[in-house]
Short mmCIF file of C-alpha atoms in Angstrom, two decimals:
data_model
loop_
_atom_site.label_atom_id
_atom_site.label_comp_id
_atom_site.label_asym_id
_atom_site.label_seq_id
_atom_site.Cartn_x
_atom_site.Cartn_y
_atom_site.Cartn_z
CA MET A 683 0.00 0.00 0.00
CA LYS A 684 1.49 3.32 -1.09
CA LYS A 685 1.56 6.21 1.36
CA ALA A 686 0.80 9.77 0.28
CA LEU A 687 1.17 12.98 2.27
CA ILE A 688 -1.05 15.89 1.21
CA THR A 689 -0.44 19.39 2.55
CA GLY A 690 -3.59 21.49 2.26
CA ILE A 691 -5.84 18.43 2.48
CA THR A 692 -8.75 20.48 3.84
CA GLY A 693 -8.84 22.66 0.71
CA GLN A 694 -10.71 22.08 -2.53
CA ASP A 695 -7.88 20.28 -4.35
CA GLY A 696 -6.71 18.40 -1.28
CA SER A 697 -10.15 16.92 -0.68
CA TYR A 698 -10.63 15.79 -4.28
CA LEU A 699 -7.11 14.37 -4.37
CA ALA A 700 -7.74 12.47 -1.13
CA ASP A 701 -10.89 10.99 -2.68
CA LEU A 702 -8.89 9.85 -5.72
CA LEU A 703 -5.98 8.35 -3.77
CA LEU A 704 -8.26 6.45 -1.40
CA GLU A 705 -10.04 4.98 -4.42
CA LYS A 706 -6.65 3.82 -5.68
CA GLY A 707 -5.85 2.10 -2.40
CA TYR A 708 -3.39 4.61 -0.93
CA GLN A 709 -2.84 5.22 2.75
CA VAL A 710 -3.51 8.97 2.86
CA TYR A 711 -1.95 11.35 5.36
CA GLY A 712 -3.13 14.95 5.49
CA MET A 713 -1.28 17.87 7.03
CA VAL A 714 -3.46 20.39 8.85
CA ARG A 715 -2.63 23.55 10.76
CA ARG A 716 -3.63 23.80 14.39
CA SER A 717 -6.33 26.44 14.85
CA SER A 718 -9.08 27.23 17.33
CA LEU A 719 -11.68 26.60 14.61
CA GLU A 720 -11.12 23.40 12.64
CA ARG A 721 -12.75 23.29 9.21
CA PHE A 722 -12.98 19.72 7.97
CA ASP A 723 -16.24 20.08 6.01
CA ARG A 724 -14.63 19.20 2.65
CA ILE A 725 -13.18 15.95 4.00
CA ALA A 726 -15.95 15.04 6.48
CA HIS A 727 -17.15 12.19 4.25
CA ILE A 728 -13.72 10.48 4.31
CA ILE A 729 -12.15 11.70 7.55
CA ALA A 730 -12.41 8.27 9.20
CA ARG A 731 -10.16 6.88 6.45
CA LEU A 732 -7.51 9.61 6.70
CA HIS A 733 -4.48 10.04 8.94
CA LEU A 734 -4.27 13.70 9.95
CA VAL A 735 -1.02 15.20 11.23
CA GLN A 736 -0.35 18.72 12.47
CA GLY A 737 2.09 20.87 10.57
CA ASP A 738 2.63 24.21 8.91
CA LEU A 739 4.59 25.37 5.85
CA THR A 740 6.15 28.13 7.95
CA ASP A 741 7.57 25.63 10.47
CA GLN A 742 10.47 23.48 9.21
CA SER A 743 10.51 21.17 12.22
CA SER A 744 6.89 20.11 11.72
CA LEU A 745 7.54 19.27 8.07
CA ASP A 746 10.71 17.38 8.94
CA GLU A 747 8.89 15.34 11.59
CA ALA A 748 5.98 14.51 9.28
CA VAL A 749 8.20 13.27 6.45
CA ARG A 750 10.57 11.44 8.81
CA ARG A 751 7.74 9.62 10.60
CA ILE A 752 5.39 8.91 7.68
CA GLN A 753 8.06 8.03 5.08
CA PRO A 754 5.65 8.84 2.24
CA ASP A 755 6.03 7.47 -1.28
CA GLU A 756 4.37 10.59 -2.70
CA VAL A 757 4.04 14.13 -1.37
CA TYR A 758 1.49 16.58 -2.80
CA ASN A 759 2.21 20.15 -1.70
CA LEU A 760 -1.13 21.89 -2.18
CA ALA A 761 -1.02 24.17 0.87
CA ALA A 762 -0.65 27.90 0.20
CA GLN A 763 -2.04 31.33 0.83
CA SER A 764 -3.94 30.97 -2.41
CA PHE A 765 -6.28 33.97 -2.69
CA VAL A 766 -4.77 36.59 -5.01
CA PRO A 767 -6.45 39.70 -3.47
CA THR A 768 -5.23 38.68 0.00
CA SER A 769 -1.68 38.53 -1.33
CA TRP A 770 -1.80 42.30 -1.86
CA ASN A 771 -2.81 42.84 1.77
CA GLN A 772 -0.46 40.19 3.18
CA PRO A 773 2.46 40.01 0.75
CA VAL A 774 5.06 38.91 3.31
CA LEU A 775 2.89 36.09 4.67
CA THR A 776 2.12 35.01 1.11
CA GLY A 777 5.83 34.85 0.35
CA GLU A 778 6.55 32.89 3.53
CA VAL A 779 3.85 30.28 2.90
CA THR A 780 3.39 30.09 -0.86
CA GLY A 781 7.04 30.69 -1.74
CA LEU A 782 9.46 29.70 1.02
CA GLY A 783 7.08 27.01 2.24
CA VAL A 784 7.95 25.03 -0.88
CA THR A 785 11.64 25.12 0.03
CA ARG A 786 10.83 23.78 3.48
CA VAL A 787 8.88 20.86 1.99
CA LEU A 788 11.74 20.11 -0.40
CA GLU A 789 14.26 20.25 2.42
CA ALA A 790 12.23 17.81 4.52
CA ILE A 791 12.09 15.38 1.60
CA ARG A 792 15.79 15.82 0.78
CA LYS A 793 16.80 15.06 4.37
CA TYR A 794 14.38 12.31 5.37
CA LYS A 795 12.85 10.66 2.24
CA PRO A 796 14.87 11.56 -0.87
CA ASP A 797 13.21 8.84 -2.96
CA ALA A 798 9.73 10.28 -2.36
CA ARG A 799 8.00 11.80 -5.37
CA LEU A 800 6.83 15.41 -5.00
CA TYR A 801 4.02 17.24 -6.73
CA GLN A 802 4.27 21.03 -6.36
CA ALA A 803 1.14 23.07 -7.07
CA SER A 804 2.17 25.83 -9.44
CA SER A 805 -0.38 28.22 -10.94
CA SER A 806 -1.36 29.96 -14.16
CA GLU A 807 -0.88 33.23 -12.23
CA VAL A 808 2.86 32.84 -12.94
CA PHE A 809 2.11 33.96 -16.52
CA GLY A 810 0.35 37.14 -15.39
CA LYS A 811 0.92 39.70 -18.14
CA VAL A 812 0.96 36.99 -20.75
CA GLN A 813 3.68 36.94 -23.38
CA LYS A 814 1.72 34.69 -25.74
CA VAL A 815 -1.72 33.08 -26.03
CA PRO A 816 -2.25 30.27 -25.24
CA GLN A 817 0.36 29.64 -22.55
CA ASP A 818 2.39 26.42 -22.39
CA GLU A 819 5.45 25.14 -20.51
CA THR A 820 7.80 27.36 -22.55
CA THR A 821 5.91 30.64 -22.05
CA PRO A 822 7.94 33.22 -20.06
CA PHE A 823 6.63 34.10 -16.62
CA HIS A 824 5.45 37.64 -15.80
CA PRO A 825 3.49 37.49 -12.52
CA ARG A 826 1.22 40.40 -11.61
CA SER A 827 0.60 39.85 -7.89
CA PRO A 828 2.54 38.86 -4.76
CA TYR A 829 0.79 35.48 -5.05
CA GLY A 830 1.99 35.03 -8.62
CA VAL A 831 5.55 36.04 -7.66
CA SER A 832 5.51 33.52 -4.80
CA LYS A 833 4.33 30.79 -7.15
CA VAL A 834 7.17 31.59 -9.55
CA TYR A 835 9.62 31.10 -6.68
CA GLY A 836 7.94 27.83 -5.71
CA HIS A 837 8.10 26.63 -9.30
CA PHE A 838 11.77 27.38 -9.84
CA ILE A 839 12.95 26.12 -6.44
CA THR A 840 11.26 22.82 -7.32
CA VAL A 841 13.14 22.72 -10.62
CA ASN A 842 16.35 23.62 -8.76
CA TYR A 843 16.05 20.78 -6.25
CA ARG A 844 15.23 18.37 -9.06
CA GLU A 845 18.35 19.35 -10.97
CA SER A 846 20.63 19.80 -7.95
CA TYR A 847 19.67 16.82 -5.78
CA GLY A 848 18.03 14.45 -8.25
CA LEU A 849 14.66 14.58 -6.48
CA PHE A 850 11.60 13.35 -8.36
CA ALA A 851 9.84 16.72 -8.21
CA CYS A 852 7.14 17.94 -10.61
CA SER A 853 5.33 21.25 -10.92
CA GLY A 854 1.80 21.30 -12.24
CA ILE A 855 0.94 24.69 -13.74
CA LEU A 856 -2.79 24.45 -13.20
CA PHE A 857 -5.16 26.97 -14.70
CA ASN A 858 -8.34 27.92 -12.83
CA HIS A 859 -10.16 24.85 -11.56
CA GLU A 860 -13.45 25.06 -9.71
CA SER A 861 -16.09 22.95 -7.98
CA PRO A 862 -18.87 23.12 -5.39
CA ARG A 863 -16.03 22.84 -2.83
CA ARG A 864 -14.39 26.07 -4.02
CA GLY A 865 -14.01 28.80 -1.38
CA LEU A 866 -16.67 31.52 -1.40
CA GLU A 867 -14.02 34.23 -1.91
CA PHE A 868 -13.08 32.95 -5.39
CA VAL A 869 -14.93 34.55 -8.28
CA SER A 870 -16.42 31.34 -9.72
CA ARG A 871 -18.03 30.34 -6.43
CA LYS A 872 -18.85 33.95 -5.59
CA VAL A 873 -20.89 34.06 -8.80
CA THR A 874 -22.69 30.71 -8.42
CA HIS A 875 -23.37 31.28 -4.72
CA GLY A 876 -24.52 34.84 -5.43
CA ALA A 877 -26.89 33.63 -8.14
CA ALA A 878 -28.29 31.00 -5.77
CA LYS A 879 -28.85 33.59 -3.00
CA ILE A 880 -30.67 35.98 -5.34
CA LYS A 881 -32.77 33.14 -6.76
CA LEU A 882 -33.88 32.17 -3.24
CA GLY A 883 -34.58 35.77 -2.22
CA LEU A 884 -31.64 35.94 0.20
CA ALA A 885 -29.91 38.82 -1.63
CA ASN A 886 -30.72 41.53 -4.18
CA GLU A 887 -27.42 42.07 -5.99
CA LEU A 888 -23.92 40.72 -6.53
CA ARG A 889 -20.94 43.09 -6.68
CA LEU A 890 -17.95 41.93 -8.74
CA GLY A 891 -14.67 43.25 -10.09
CA ASN A 892 -13.40 43.21 -13.68
CA LEU A 893 -16.09 41.45 -15.74
CA SER A 894 -13.96 41.45 -18.89
CA ALA A 895 -11.07 39.45 -17.37
CA LYS A 896 -10.71 36.07 -19.10
CA ARG A 897 -9.82 32.73 -17.53
CA ASP A 898 -9.48 29.08 -18.49
CA TRP A 899 -11.89 27.28 -16.13
CA GLY A 900 -11.96 23.52 -15.52
CA PHE A 901 -13.24 21.06 -12.90
CA ALA A 902 -11.00 20.41 -9.89
CA GLY A 903 -12.02 16.75 -9.81
CA ASP A 904 -10.50 16.29 -13.29
CA TYR A 905 -7.32 18.23 -12.45
CA VAL A 906 -6.28 16.19 -9.40
CA GLU A 907 -6.02 13.14 -11.66
CA ALA A 908 -3.35 15.03 -13.65
CA MET A 909 -1.41 15.60 -10.40
CA TRP A 910 -1.40 11.87 -9.69
CA ARG A 911 -0.42 10.98 -13.25
CA MET A 912 2.63 13.25 -13.08
CA LEU A 913 4.05 11.19 -10.23
CA GLN A 914 3.52 7.88 -12.06
CA GLN A 915 5.91 8.76 -14.92
CA ASP A 916 9.44 7.42 -15.42
CA ARG A 917 10.98 10.87 -15.00
CA PRO A 918 9.86 14.13 -13.38
CA ASP A 919 8.77 17.10 -15.47
CA ASP A 920 6.48 20.15 -15.43
CA TYR A 921 3.07 20.32 -17.10
CA VAL A 922 0.40 22.86 -17.94
CA ILE A 923 -3.06 21.59 -17.01
CA ALA A 924 -5.93 23.46 -18.65
CA THR A 925 -8.99 23.16 -20.91
CA GLY A 926 -7.62 25.35 -23.70
CA LYS A 927 -10.76 27.51 -23.72
CA SER A 928 -10.92 31.09 -22.46
CA ARG A 929 -14.07 32.71 -21.10
CA SER A 930 -14.69 36.08 -19.47
CA VAL A 931 -16.10 36.67 -16.01
CA GLN A 932 -19.12 38.11 -17.85
CA ASP A 933 -19.55 34.75 -19.64
CA LEU A 934 -19.46 33.01 -16.27
CA VAL A 935 -22.03 35.43 -14.87
CA ASN A 936 -24.35 35.04 -17.84
CA LEU A 937 -24.28 31.26 -17.65
CA ALA A 938 -24.71 30.99 -13.87
CA PHE A 939 -27.50 33.54 -13.66
CA GLY A 940 -29.23 32.05 -16.70
CA LEU A 941 -29.20 28.63 -15.02
CA ALA A 942 -30.79 30.26 -11.97
CA GLY A 943 -33.47 31.89 -14.14
CA LEU A 944 -32.15 35.40 -13.50
CA ASP A 945 -31.20 38.41 -15.63
CA PRO A 946 -27.63 39.42 -14.63
CA ALA A 947 -28.11 42.93 -16.03
CA ARG A 948 -30.62 43.58 -13.25
CA CYS A 949 -28.60 42.35 -10.28
CA VAL A 950 -24.82 42.25 -11.04
CA VAL A 951 -22.77 45.38 -10.35
CA ASP A 952 -19.20 46.08 -11.56
CA ASP A 953 -17.60 47.48 -8.41
CA PRO A 954 -14.17 49.18 -8.74
CA ALA A 955 -13.42 48.18 -5.14
CA PHE A 956 -12.97 44.59 -6.36
CA HIS A 957 -10.53 45.42 -9.19
CA ARG A 958 -6.92 44.29 -8.76
CA PRO A 959 -4.04 46.83 -8.66
CA ALA A 960 -2.54 44.97 -11.65
CA GLU A 961 -4.97 42.85 -13.66
CA VAL A 962 -4.31 39.54 -15.39
CA ASP A 963 -6.39 39.85 -18.53
CA ASP A 964 -6.35 36.67 -20.60
CA LEU A 965 -5.20 33.32 -19.23
CA VAL A 966 -5.72 30.25 -21.42
CA GLY A 967 -3.57 27.14 -21.31
CA ASP A 968 -2.20 24.69 -23.85
CA ALA A 969 -2.23 21.26 -22.18
CA SER A 970 -1.10 19.33 -25.24
CA LYS A 971 2.03 18.08 -23.46
CA ALA A 972 -0.06 16.65 -20.63
CA THR A 973 -2.33 14.97 -23.16
CA ARG A 974 0.62 13.53 -25.06
CA VAL A 975 2.76 12.38 -22.11
CA LEU A 976 0.26 11.79 -19.31
CA GLY A 977 -2.72 10.74 -21.37
CA TRP A 978 -4.75 13.37 -19.53
CA ALA A 979 -7.60 15.51 -20.85
CA PRO A 980 -10.42 17.36 -19.09
CA ARG A 981 -13.71 15.47 -18.98
CA THR A 982 -16.09 18.10 -17.58
CA SER A 983 -17.30 20.95 -19.78
CA PHE A 984 -17.52 24.54 -18.55
CA GLU A 985 -21.30 24.42 -18.87
CA ALA A 986 -21.58 21.20 -16.85
CA LEU A 987 -19.22 22.60 -14.21
CA ILE A 988 -21.18 25.80 -13.63
CA GLU A 989 -24.48 23.91 -13.62
CA MET A 990 -23.04 21.57 -10.98
CA MET A 991 -21.97 24.52 -8.84
CA VAL A 992 -25.23 26.47 -9.13
CA LYS A 993 -27.30 23.41 -8.23
CA ALA A 994 -25.06 22.61 -5.25
CA ASP A 995 -25.29 26.18 -3.95
CA VAL A 996 -29.07 26.31 -4.31
CA GLU A 997 -29.45 23.00 -2.46
CA SER A 998 -27.02 24.06 0.26
CA LEU A 999 -28.82 27.37 0.88
CA LYS A 1000 -32.18 25.59 1.11
CA LYS A 1001 -31.02 23.56 4.11
CA PRO A 1002 -32.45 24.55 7.51
CA GLY A 1003 -30.25 27.02 9.33
CA ARG A 1004 -28.57 28.28 6.14
#
């Protein structure tokens, strides 16, 4: 039985990845931070089958102890300060966790389990002010936020440890991936949850930022399979994971509100307060390498994804006490 350690297991990607690895017969360990309010709602359905350990990407000793004790075959580093707007308000913390935290994970593996295979969660935000469309593994990076800058560091330190120490370390440059488990602060879930609230009479309007910004949106449940496939290859490498289709926030709004039977023109407001200091305008990925080498391709359409999210939010808000 293989052992996998997932940092960020309580997040969207961590929970879907845990589902996948359990289905494949793995013994799954999840790293969680100690806090006064524990949020295990995304993994509540599988928590009895998981082994949870305390640790933090800002604390080297906790990472060392986890890797030394568990001796994992695979490590998936999904933990991060991952909300772009927060990175403007907390740039130093974002750098500590999302950037230097990767080095700490790599150091723990190098010292205590150098034959473990590492997946590092990179991000399409590394491309930022894009140099070409679509973006692939050869596209130059030009991040436009402290989060994006931190992800660039995490990406290249992973490459550096792979080349310097011979670690099996991969970076997955994942474009936007969503689900009903997505945090409410992210625009996709903000839109579907907002549409559900207005449909049920719980709100009158939804205020958003740049409606013309374009993203490549896929389903998180599809993308975690690509993570796993990267670590099953003969040699480590980096891969763009995306759908190859770009849609604007306005397209997302129109679809979600249409599914809810609403007219977005009557209840969606473009609020300058939600605009970024430096916008990322058009992210769309070319995942042809992943298709060729990993045999991976997205299975869930954008339309099916948003319908899934709207339905889940409507059902959730109908529950007593919500």
